[in-house]
Every structure is written in structure tokens, then in C-alpha cells.
Coordinates of C-alpha atoms and ligand atoms in Angstrom, one line a residue:
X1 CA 0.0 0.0 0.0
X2 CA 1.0 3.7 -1.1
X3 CA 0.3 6.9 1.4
X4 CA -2.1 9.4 -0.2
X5 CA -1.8 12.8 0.5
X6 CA -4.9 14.4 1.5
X7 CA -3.5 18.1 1.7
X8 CA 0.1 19.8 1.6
X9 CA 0.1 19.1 5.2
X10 CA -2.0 15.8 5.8
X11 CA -1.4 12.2 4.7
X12 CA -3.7 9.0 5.1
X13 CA -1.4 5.7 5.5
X14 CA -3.4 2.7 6.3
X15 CA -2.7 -1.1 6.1
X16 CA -5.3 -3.6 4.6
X17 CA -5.7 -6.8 7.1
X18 CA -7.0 -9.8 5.7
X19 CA -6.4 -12.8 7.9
X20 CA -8.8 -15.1 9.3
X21 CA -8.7 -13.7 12.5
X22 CA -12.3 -12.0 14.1
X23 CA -12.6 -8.5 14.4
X24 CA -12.7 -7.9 18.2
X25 CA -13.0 -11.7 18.7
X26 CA -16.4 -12.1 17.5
X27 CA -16.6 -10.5 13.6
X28 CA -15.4 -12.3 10.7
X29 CA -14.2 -10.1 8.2
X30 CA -13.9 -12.1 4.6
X31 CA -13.3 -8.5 2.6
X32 CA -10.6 -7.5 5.2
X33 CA -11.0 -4.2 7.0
X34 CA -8.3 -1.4 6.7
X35 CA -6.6 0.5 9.5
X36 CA -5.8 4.0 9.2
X37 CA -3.6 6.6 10.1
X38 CA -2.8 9.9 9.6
X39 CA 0.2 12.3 9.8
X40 CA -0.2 16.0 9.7
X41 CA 2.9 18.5 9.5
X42 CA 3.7 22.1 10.4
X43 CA 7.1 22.3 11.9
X44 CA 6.6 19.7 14.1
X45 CA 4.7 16.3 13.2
X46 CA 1.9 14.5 14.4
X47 CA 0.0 10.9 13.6
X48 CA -3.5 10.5 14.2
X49 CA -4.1 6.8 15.5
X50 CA -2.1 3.7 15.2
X51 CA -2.4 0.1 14.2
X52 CA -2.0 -3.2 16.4
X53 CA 1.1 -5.6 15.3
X54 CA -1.7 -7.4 12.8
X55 CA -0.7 -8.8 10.0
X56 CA 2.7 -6.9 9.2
X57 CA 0.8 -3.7 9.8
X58 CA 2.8 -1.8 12.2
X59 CA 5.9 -2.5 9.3
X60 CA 3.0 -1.0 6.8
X61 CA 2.7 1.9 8.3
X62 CA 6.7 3.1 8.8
X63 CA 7.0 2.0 5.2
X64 CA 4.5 4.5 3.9
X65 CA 6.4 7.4 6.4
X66 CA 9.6 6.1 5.3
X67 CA 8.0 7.4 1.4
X68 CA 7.2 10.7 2.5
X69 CA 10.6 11.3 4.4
X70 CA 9.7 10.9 7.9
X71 CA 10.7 8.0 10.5
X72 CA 8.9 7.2 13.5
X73 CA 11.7 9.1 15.6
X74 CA 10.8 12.1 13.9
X75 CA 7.2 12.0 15.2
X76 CA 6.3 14.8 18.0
X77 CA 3.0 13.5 18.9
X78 CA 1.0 10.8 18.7
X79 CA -2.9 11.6 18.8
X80 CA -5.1 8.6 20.0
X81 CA -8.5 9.3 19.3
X82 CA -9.8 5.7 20.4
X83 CA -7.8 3.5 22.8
X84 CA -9.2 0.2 21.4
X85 CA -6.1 -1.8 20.3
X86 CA -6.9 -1.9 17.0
X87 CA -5.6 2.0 17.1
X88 CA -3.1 1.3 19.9
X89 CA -1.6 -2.6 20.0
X90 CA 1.9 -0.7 18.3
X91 CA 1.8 1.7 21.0
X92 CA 4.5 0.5 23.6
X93 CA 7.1 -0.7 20.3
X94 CA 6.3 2.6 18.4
X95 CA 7.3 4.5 22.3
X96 CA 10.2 2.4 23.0
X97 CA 11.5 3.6 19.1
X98 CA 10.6 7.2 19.9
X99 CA 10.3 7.6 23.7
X100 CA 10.2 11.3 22.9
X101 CA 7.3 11.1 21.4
X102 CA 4.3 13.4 23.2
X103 CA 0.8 11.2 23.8
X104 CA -2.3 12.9 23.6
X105 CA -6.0 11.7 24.2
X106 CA -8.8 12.5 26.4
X107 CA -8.6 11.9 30.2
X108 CA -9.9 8.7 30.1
X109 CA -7.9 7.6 27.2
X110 CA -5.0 8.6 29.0
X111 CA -6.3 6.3 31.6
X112 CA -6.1 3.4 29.2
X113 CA -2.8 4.1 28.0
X114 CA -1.5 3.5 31.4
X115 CA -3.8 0.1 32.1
X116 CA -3.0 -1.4 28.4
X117 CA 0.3 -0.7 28.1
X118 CA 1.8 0.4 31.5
X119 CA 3.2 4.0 29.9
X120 CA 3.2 6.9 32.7
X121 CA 5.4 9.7 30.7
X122 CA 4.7 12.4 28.4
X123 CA 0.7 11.7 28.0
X124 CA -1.1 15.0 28.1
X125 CA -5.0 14.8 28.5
X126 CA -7.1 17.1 26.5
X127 CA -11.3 18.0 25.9
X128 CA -12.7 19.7 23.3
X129 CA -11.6 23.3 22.4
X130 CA -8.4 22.3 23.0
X131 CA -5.6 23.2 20.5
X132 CA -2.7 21.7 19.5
X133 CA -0.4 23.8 17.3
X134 CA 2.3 22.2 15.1
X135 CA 3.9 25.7 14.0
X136 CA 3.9 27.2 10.4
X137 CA 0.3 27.5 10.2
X138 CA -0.8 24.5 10.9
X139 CA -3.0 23.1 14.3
X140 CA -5.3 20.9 15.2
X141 CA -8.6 20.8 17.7
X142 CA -10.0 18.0 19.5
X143 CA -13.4 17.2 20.1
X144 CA -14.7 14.8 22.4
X145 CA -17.0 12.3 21.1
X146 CA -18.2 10.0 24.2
X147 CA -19.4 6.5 23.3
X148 CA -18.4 6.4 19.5
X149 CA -18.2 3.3 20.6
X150 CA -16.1 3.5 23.8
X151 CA -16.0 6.1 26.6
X152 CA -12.8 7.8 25.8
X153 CA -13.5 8.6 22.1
X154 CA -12.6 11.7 20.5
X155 CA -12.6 13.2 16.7
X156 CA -9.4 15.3 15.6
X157 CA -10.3 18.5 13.5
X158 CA -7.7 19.9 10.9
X159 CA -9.6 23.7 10.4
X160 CA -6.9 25.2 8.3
X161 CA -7.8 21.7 5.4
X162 CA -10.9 21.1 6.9
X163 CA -10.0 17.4 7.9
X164 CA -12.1 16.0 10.5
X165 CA -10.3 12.5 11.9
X166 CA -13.2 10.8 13.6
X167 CA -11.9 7.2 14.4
X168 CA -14.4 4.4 14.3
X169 CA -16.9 6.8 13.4
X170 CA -18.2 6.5 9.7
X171 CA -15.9 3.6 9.2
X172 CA -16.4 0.1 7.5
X173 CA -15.2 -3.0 7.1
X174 CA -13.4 -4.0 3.9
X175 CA -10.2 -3.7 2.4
X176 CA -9.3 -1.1 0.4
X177 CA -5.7 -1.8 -1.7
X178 CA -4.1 0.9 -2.9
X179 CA -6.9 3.3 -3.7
X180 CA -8.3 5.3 -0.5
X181 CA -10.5 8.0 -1.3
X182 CA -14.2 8.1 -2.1
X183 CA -14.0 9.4 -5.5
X184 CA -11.7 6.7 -6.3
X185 CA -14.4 3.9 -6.1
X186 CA -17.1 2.6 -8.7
X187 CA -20.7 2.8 -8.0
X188 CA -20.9 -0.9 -8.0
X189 CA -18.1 -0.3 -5.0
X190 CA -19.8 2.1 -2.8
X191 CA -22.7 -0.3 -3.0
X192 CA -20.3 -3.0 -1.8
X193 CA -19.1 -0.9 1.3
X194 CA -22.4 0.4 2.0
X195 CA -23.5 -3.0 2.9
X196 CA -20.1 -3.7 4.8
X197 CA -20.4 0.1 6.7
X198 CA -24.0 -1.2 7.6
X199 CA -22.8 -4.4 8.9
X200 CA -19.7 -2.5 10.6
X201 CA -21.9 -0.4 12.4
X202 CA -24.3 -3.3 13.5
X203 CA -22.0 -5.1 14.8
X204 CA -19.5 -2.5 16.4
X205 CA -21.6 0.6 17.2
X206 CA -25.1 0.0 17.3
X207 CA -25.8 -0.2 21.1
X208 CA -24.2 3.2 20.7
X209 CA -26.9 5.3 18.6
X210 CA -27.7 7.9 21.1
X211 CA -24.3 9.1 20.9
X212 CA -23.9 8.5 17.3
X213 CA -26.3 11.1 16.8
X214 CA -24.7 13.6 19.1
X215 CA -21.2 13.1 17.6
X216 CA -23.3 13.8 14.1
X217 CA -24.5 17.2 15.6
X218 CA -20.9 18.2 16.2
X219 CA -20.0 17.2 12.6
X220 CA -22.9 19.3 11.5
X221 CA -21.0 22.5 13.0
X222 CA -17.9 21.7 11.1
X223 CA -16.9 22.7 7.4
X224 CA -15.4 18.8 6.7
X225 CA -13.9 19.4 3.4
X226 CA -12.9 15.9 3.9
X227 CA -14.0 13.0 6.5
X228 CA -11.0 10.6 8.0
X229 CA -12.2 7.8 9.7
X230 CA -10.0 5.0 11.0
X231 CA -11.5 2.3 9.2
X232 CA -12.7 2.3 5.8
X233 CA -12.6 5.0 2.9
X234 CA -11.5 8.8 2.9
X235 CA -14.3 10.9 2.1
X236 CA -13.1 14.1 0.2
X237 CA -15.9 14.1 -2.9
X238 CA -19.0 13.5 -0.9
X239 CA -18.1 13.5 3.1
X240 CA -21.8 14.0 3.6
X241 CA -22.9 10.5 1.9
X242 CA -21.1 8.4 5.3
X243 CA -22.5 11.3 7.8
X244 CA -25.9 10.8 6.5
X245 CA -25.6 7.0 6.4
X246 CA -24.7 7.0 9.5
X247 CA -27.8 8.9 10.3
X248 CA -29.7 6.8 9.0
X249 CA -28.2 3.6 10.6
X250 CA -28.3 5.5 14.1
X251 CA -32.4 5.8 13.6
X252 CA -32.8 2.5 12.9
X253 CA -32.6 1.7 16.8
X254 CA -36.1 3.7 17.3
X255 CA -36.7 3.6 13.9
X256 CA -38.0 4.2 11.0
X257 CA -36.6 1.4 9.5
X258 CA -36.4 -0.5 6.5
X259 CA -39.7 -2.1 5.5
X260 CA -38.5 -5.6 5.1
X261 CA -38.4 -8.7 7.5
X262 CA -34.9 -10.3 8.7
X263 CA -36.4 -14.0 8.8
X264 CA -34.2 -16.1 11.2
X265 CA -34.6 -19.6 11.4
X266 CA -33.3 -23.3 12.3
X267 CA -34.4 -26.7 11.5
X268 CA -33.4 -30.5 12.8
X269 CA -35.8 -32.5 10.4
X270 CA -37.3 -30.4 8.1
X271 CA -40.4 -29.9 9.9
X272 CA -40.1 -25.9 10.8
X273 CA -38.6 -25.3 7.6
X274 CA -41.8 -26.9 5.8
X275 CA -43.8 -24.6 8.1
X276 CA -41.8 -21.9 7.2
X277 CA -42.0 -22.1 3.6
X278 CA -46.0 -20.8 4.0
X279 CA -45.2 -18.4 5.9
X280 CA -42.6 -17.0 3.3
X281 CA -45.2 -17.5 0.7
X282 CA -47.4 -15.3 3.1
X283 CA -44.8 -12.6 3.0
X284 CA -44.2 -12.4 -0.3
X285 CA -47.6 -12.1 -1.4
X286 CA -48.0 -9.5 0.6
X287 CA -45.3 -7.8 -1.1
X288 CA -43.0 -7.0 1.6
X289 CA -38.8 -7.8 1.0
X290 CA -37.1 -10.0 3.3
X291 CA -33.8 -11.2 4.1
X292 CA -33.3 -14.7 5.2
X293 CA -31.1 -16.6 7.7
X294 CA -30.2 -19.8 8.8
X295 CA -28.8 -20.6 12.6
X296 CA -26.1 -21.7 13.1
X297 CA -25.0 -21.5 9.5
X298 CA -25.1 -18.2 9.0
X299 CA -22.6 -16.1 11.3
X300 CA -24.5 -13.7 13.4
X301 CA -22.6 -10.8 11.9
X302 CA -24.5 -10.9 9.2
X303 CA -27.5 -12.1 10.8
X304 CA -27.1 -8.6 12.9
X305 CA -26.4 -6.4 10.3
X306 CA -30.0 -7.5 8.1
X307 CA -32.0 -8.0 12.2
X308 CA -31.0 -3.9 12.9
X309 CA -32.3 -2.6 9.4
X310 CA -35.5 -4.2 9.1
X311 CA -38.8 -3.5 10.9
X312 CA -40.2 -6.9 10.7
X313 CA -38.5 -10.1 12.4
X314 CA -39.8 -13.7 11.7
X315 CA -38.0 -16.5 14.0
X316 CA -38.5 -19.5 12.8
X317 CA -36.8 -22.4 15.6
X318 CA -37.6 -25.9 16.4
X319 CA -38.5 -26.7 20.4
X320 CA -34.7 -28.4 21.4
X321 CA -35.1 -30.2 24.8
X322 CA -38.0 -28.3 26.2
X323 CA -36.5 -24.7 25.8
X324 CA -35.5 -22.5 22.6
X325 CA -33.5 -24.1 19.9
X326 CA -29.7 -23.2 21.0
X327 CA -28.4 -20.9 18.1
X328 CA -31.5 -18.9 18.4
X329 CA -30.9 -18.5 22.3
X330 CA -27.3 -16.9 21.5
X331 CA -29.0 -15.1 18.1
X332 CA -31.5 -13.3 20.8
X333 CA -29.1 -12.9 23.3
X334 CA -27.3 -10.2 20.6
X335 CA -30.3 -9.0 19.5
X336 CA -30.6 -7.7 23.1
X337 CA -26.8 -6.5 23.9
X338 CA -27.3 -4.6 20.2
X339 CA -30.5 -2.9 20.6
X340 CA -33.1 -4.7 18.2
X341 CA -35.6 -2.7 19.9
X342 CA -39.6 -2.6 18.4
X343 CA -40.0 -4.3 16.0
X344 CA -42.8 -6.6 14.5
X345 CA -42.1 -9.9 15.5
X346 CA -43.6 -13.1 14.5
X347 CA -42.7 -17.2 16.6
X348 CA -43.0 -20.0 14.5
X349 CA -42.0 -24.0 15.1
X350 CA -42.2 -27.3 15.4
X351 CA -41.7 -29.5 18.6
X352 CA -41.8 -33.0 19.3
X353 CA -43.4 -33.6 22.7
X354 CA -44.0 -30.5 23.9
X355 CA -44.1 -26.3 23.0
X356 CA -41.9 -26.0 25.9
X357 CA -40.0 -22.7 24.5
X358 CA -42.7 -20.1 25.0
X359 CA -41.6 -18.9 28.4
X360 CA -37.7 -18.8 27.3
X361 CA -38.4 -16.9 24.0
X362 CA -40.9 -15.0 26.1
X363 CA -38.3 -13.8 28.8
X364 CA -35.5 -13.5 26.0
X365 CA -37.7 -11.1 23.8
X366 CA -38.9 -8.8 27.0
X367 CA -36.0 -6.0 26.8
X368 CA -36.6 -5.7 23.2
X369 CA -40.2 -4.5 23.6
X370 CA -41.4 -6.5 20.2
X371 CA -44.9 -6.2 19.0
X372 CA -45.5 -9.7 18.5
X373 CA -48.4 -11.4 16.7
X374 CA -50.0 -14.7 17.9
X375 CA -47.1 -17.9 17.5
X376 CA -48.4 -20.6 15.6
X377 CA -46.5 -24.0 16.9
X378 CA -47.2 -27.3 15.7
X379 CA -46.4 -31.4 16.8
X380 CA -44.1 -32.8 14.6
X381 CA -44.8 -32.2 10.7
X382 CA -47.3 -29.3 10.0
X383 CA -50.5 -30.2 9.1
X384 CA -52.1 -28.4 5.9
X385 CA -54.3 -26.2 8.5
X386 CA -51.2 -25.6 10.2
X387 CA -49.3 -24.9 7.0
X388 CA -52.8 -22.1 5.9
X389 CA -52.7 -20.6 9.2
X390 CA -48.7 -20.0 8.7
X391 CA -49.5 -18.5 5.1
X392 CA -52.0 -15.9 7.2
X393 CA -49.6 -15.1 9.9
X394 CA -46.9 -14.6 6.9
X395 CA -49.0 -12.1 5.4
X396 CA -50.4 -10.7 8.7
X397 CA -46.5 -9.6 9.7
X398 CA -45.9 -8.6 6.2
X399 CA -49.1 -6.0 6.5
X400 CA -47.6 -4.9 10.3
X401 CA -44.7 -3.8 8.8
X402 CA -46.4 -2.1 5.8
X403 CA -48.2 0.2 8.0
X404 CA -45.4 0.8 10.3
X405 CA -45.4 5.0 9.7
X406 CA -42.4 6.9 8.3
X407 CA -41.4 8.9 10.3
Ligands
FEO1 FE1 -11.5 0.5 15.4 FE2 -13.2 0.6 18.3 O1 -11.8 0.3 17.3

């Protein structure tokens, strides 16, 4: 990978990691994600987030500062917007290299620099208004942005190239190669990263929303000429396409949302799946889209990611020893740590002995306040009533979600 110069002053380095490994231990991330960083100069020189020793990155990096004439010893100060070690794993290697180096972050960020990687010198603890000048013209203000998505978090703001460095905010997952700005990409791209930004933001940020829209609000007050997150793309054609995306994702926790249905759903025999098959039918001729899942199969990333757009969810589960089929439990369990508040919700399933999940799926649904129409379980192979009245409730959540009022 090449570093791009974003102004005179500012350039975006960032290494692409593609490794099997999950994102924070949980996220798979087939297309890669990129980490970036940025180095702005007046007469002295700063970099804007790290990397973590990931896949060669941290050598990425000093490469593409090595191109530009600068080494790390030549740094002044390193700006950590975000302490999550994504940003920070190269910290304590990149100090020992440059222990002159000057570290700057919030107050609790500076807290974290001292629990992750035992550093108690030259750390200097700002809030927003506060300036950093890096002589001939050139300095920089920070901005704290709580909860975007950890409490620490703050956005760096370049005013003289109207830069705003925002961290995990308005990133994505995917690679990017050796192209990193927005205008850079094909439509048939930005649809691509649109669906990885969605799932990014489902999966990283969405119990976050309420802060994603006040860290929008103090983007709104800025003249971004050009939008540097941490992850993902540079936005210097159109920053205000990822700010209003974001938007968009943030509302989807009290909605509006998308009029479709994320169907979930497992199977042991075949039975469920038969059932489910009417109720499909239901949905579609009723019009309404609908994305489709299969537990365990499917990874709950993605699961996630199609569950947080959509205003309608059909789970579709078998009874498994008197309680809730097991991949469904954990498939719930994230639906409530991520917010998959109000929606339309329809039960469906087979069971062998006895509907014994009820109360389980009951109790697991209660924090997410769904609006659920009447389950329809049936013993063993579903029955051709069975199989009409699962066509009706198809349709039935189909029409729920229809009327659901944009907002
Ligand atoms: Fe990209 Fe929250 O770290």
C-alpha cells in the first residue's frame, strides 16, 4: 500500500488486514478491513491513531512514512482518538522507538494508555476546544466524542484543510488496496461498502446510537472538506454521503426502518422449515422484501447487520429439549446487547413432545419491547391447517410492517 496525501500538510497511511482472525473476537471479516492513520505536518509532526502488530501492519505503516521522508523518531506527537487496540496494539514498540514522542487523548484515554500498556510519561490529557499547534500555520482541535463506541473517544479537526479525523466513526469493514479515497471507487463499489459500513456499524456501534447522533451534531458544525475515519474509505468528494448513512443507521434503533423482515430460522428434520415455507409465501404475497437466515449457518454478523435494518422479524426455531433451539438463544441474546428494539415480531415452530419454549423466548424477547403477533407451533410435521394458518400469519406480519409510519 502507497500513502495518499490528503492536503500539503496531511497524509492518510493505512494497512489492509486480511487474515482469518475475528474483528474484536467475534466478527469475521472475509473482505478485510483497513486500518488507518494519519500524519499532519507544520514544523513539528503528528500521527493520528495507530495500528496493532496485525498482519505486518505496524511495518505498513513506517513504510509509507519512510515514502514521504519521515521515520517514526521524527514523530512529535501521537494523537489517540480511540484507545481500542486496533488504534493502539503498536503503542509501547512505536514509544520504546521514539520515547520522545508526546501522547495525547482524552482523560480517560490517557487512563487506558497506562492500564493497556503500562506508559506513565509524556501523556497530556485534553477536551474539546483544546488546540494543538504544530507551528507554520498549521494546528489541530479536539473534540470529544463519548461512546463512538467506547467512553474515551474523541474526533481530531484539521480547520486550516478542513480534515475532520473521527476514528471508528463513519468507518467500515473492507479492504481497500491501494486506492483510499471516495472518489476513487465505482458505484458498483460504494454499493459493496455500503453494505459492509452497515454491517460494521451493527455489529461495532449500534448499542451506541444515542451518541452516534450527538457526535453527528458536532460534525454538523464543522466545514469537513474531507471526513478521515479510522476504518474504511476517505471521504473528500462526498463527506456527507457516510454522515448521513450514519444517520440513518443511528435511527434505525427507534426507527424508522427499513420495510422488510430479517427472517431467522433453524431446523433439525425439516419440519419448521416446511412450516416456514408458508409463511414465506405469506410474506411475499404480501409484497414486503425480506432477508433470510439460517442458525447456526449463517454467522450472526451478518444475521445482525440485516435484524438492525429491518422492521419486521420472523424467527422461525424448532423446540430443542423443552427450551429454545440453541443458536436462536445466542441469536436473541445479541439482539438484546445490540439494541433490536420494536419491532414486529412473529414465533414459528415445530416440537416433538411439547411447546416447551414459550416462556424462554418469552423472557429473552422482553427487553426488546417487540410487538408480537399470535405464534403458531405445531407437533411434529405441520399439518395443511397448520401450514394455511402460517401463510396468514406470513401475510399478517408482512401487512404490520407495511403500515409501520415513516417517520
Ligand atoms: Fe476500530 Fe473501536 O476500534
Amino acid at each position: 500500500m502507497k500513502i495518499h496525501q490528503i492536503s500539503d500538510r496531511i497524509y492518510a497511511m493505512h494497512a489492509d488486514i486480511k487474515s482469518d482472525d475475528l474483528f474484536e473476537g467475534i466478527w469475521p471479516i472475509p473482505y478485510g478491513v483497513s486500518l488507518n492513520s494519519y500524519v499532519v505536518k507544520g514544523d513539528k509532526i503528528a500521527i493520528i491513531d495507530l495500528v496493532r502488530d496485525w498482519v505486518g501492519a505496524p511495518g505498513e505503516l513506517a513504510g509509507q512514512l519512510a515514502s514521504v521522508g519521515i521515520s517514526i523518531k521524527d514523530v512529535n506527537y501521537l494523537i489517540l482518538n480511540h484507545l481500542e487496540p486496533d488504534h493502539t496494539g503498536w503503542l509501547k514498540e512505536f514509544r520504546a522507538i521514539n520515547p520522545k514522542v508526546e501522547i495525547i487523548a482524552t482523560a480517560k484515554g490517557i487512563e487506558l494508555v497506562k492500564s493497556f500498556y503500562k506508559i506513565e510519561d509524556g501523556l497530556h490529557a485534553v477536551k474539546s476546544g483544546d488546540l494543538l499547534d504544530l507551528g507554520d500555520g498549521v494546528s489541530l482541535e479536539f473534540i470529544e466524542a463519548p461512546n463512538v463506541h467506547w467512553p474515551e473517544t474523541m474526533f481530531t479537526w484539521a480547520p486550516r484543510d478542513g480534515v475532520l479525523f473521527s476514528c471508528d466513526a463513519f468507518g467500515s469493514f473492507g479492504a481497500l488496496g491501494d486506492r483510499i479515497f471516495d472518489d476513487e471507487f465505482s458505484d458498483e463499489e460504494h454499493v459493496f461498502f455500503e453494505s459492509e459500513s452497515l454491517r460494521y456499524y451493527s455489529n461495532i456501534v449500534a448499542s451506541f446510537g444515542l451518541f452516534v447522533n450527538r457526535a453527528i451534531d458536532k460534525a454538523a458544525g464543522l466545514d469537513i472538506h474531507v471526513l478521515a475515519p479510522s476504518h474504511g474509505m476517505v471521504w473528500r468528494r462526498d463527506p456527507s454521503c457516510i454522515i448521513e448513512r450514519y444517520s440513518r443507521y443511528a435511527s434505525y434503533m427507534e426507527g424508522p426502518r427499513e420495510k422488510e423482515i430479517a427472517v431467522v430460522w433453524g431446523s433439525m428434520y425439516g419440519n419448521t422449515e416446511r412450516g416456514l415455507a408458508a409463511a414465506l409465501q405469506g410474506i411475499e404475497d404480501a409484497g414486503i422484501p425480506y432477508s433470510i437466515h439460517r442458525v447456526p449457518n449463517d454467522d450472526i454478523s451478518w444475521v445482525l447487520a440485516d435484524a438492525y435494518r429491518s422492521e419486521g422479524i420472523l424467527i422461525a426455531m424448532p423446540t430443542y429439549e423443552y427450551r429454545v433451539f440453541p443458536p436462536m438463544a445466542y441469536a436473541l441474546d445479541i439482539f438484546e446487547r445490540k439494541h433490536i428494539w420494536y419491532r414486529k415480531a412473529l414465533r414459528i415452530g415445530s416440537y416433538g413432545w411439547v411447546g416447551g419454549a414459550k416462556k424462554e423466548y418469552e423472557n429473552a424477547i422482553a427487553p426488546l419491547k417487540w410487538e408480537c403477533l399470535e405464534s403458531v407451533e405445531w407437533a411434529g410435521a405441520p399439518s395443511d391447517e397448520t401450514l394455511q394458518l402460517l401463510y396468514k400469519r406470513g401475510k399478517e406480519l408482512a401487512k404490520a410492517v407495511k403500515l409501520v409510519k415513516a417517520e
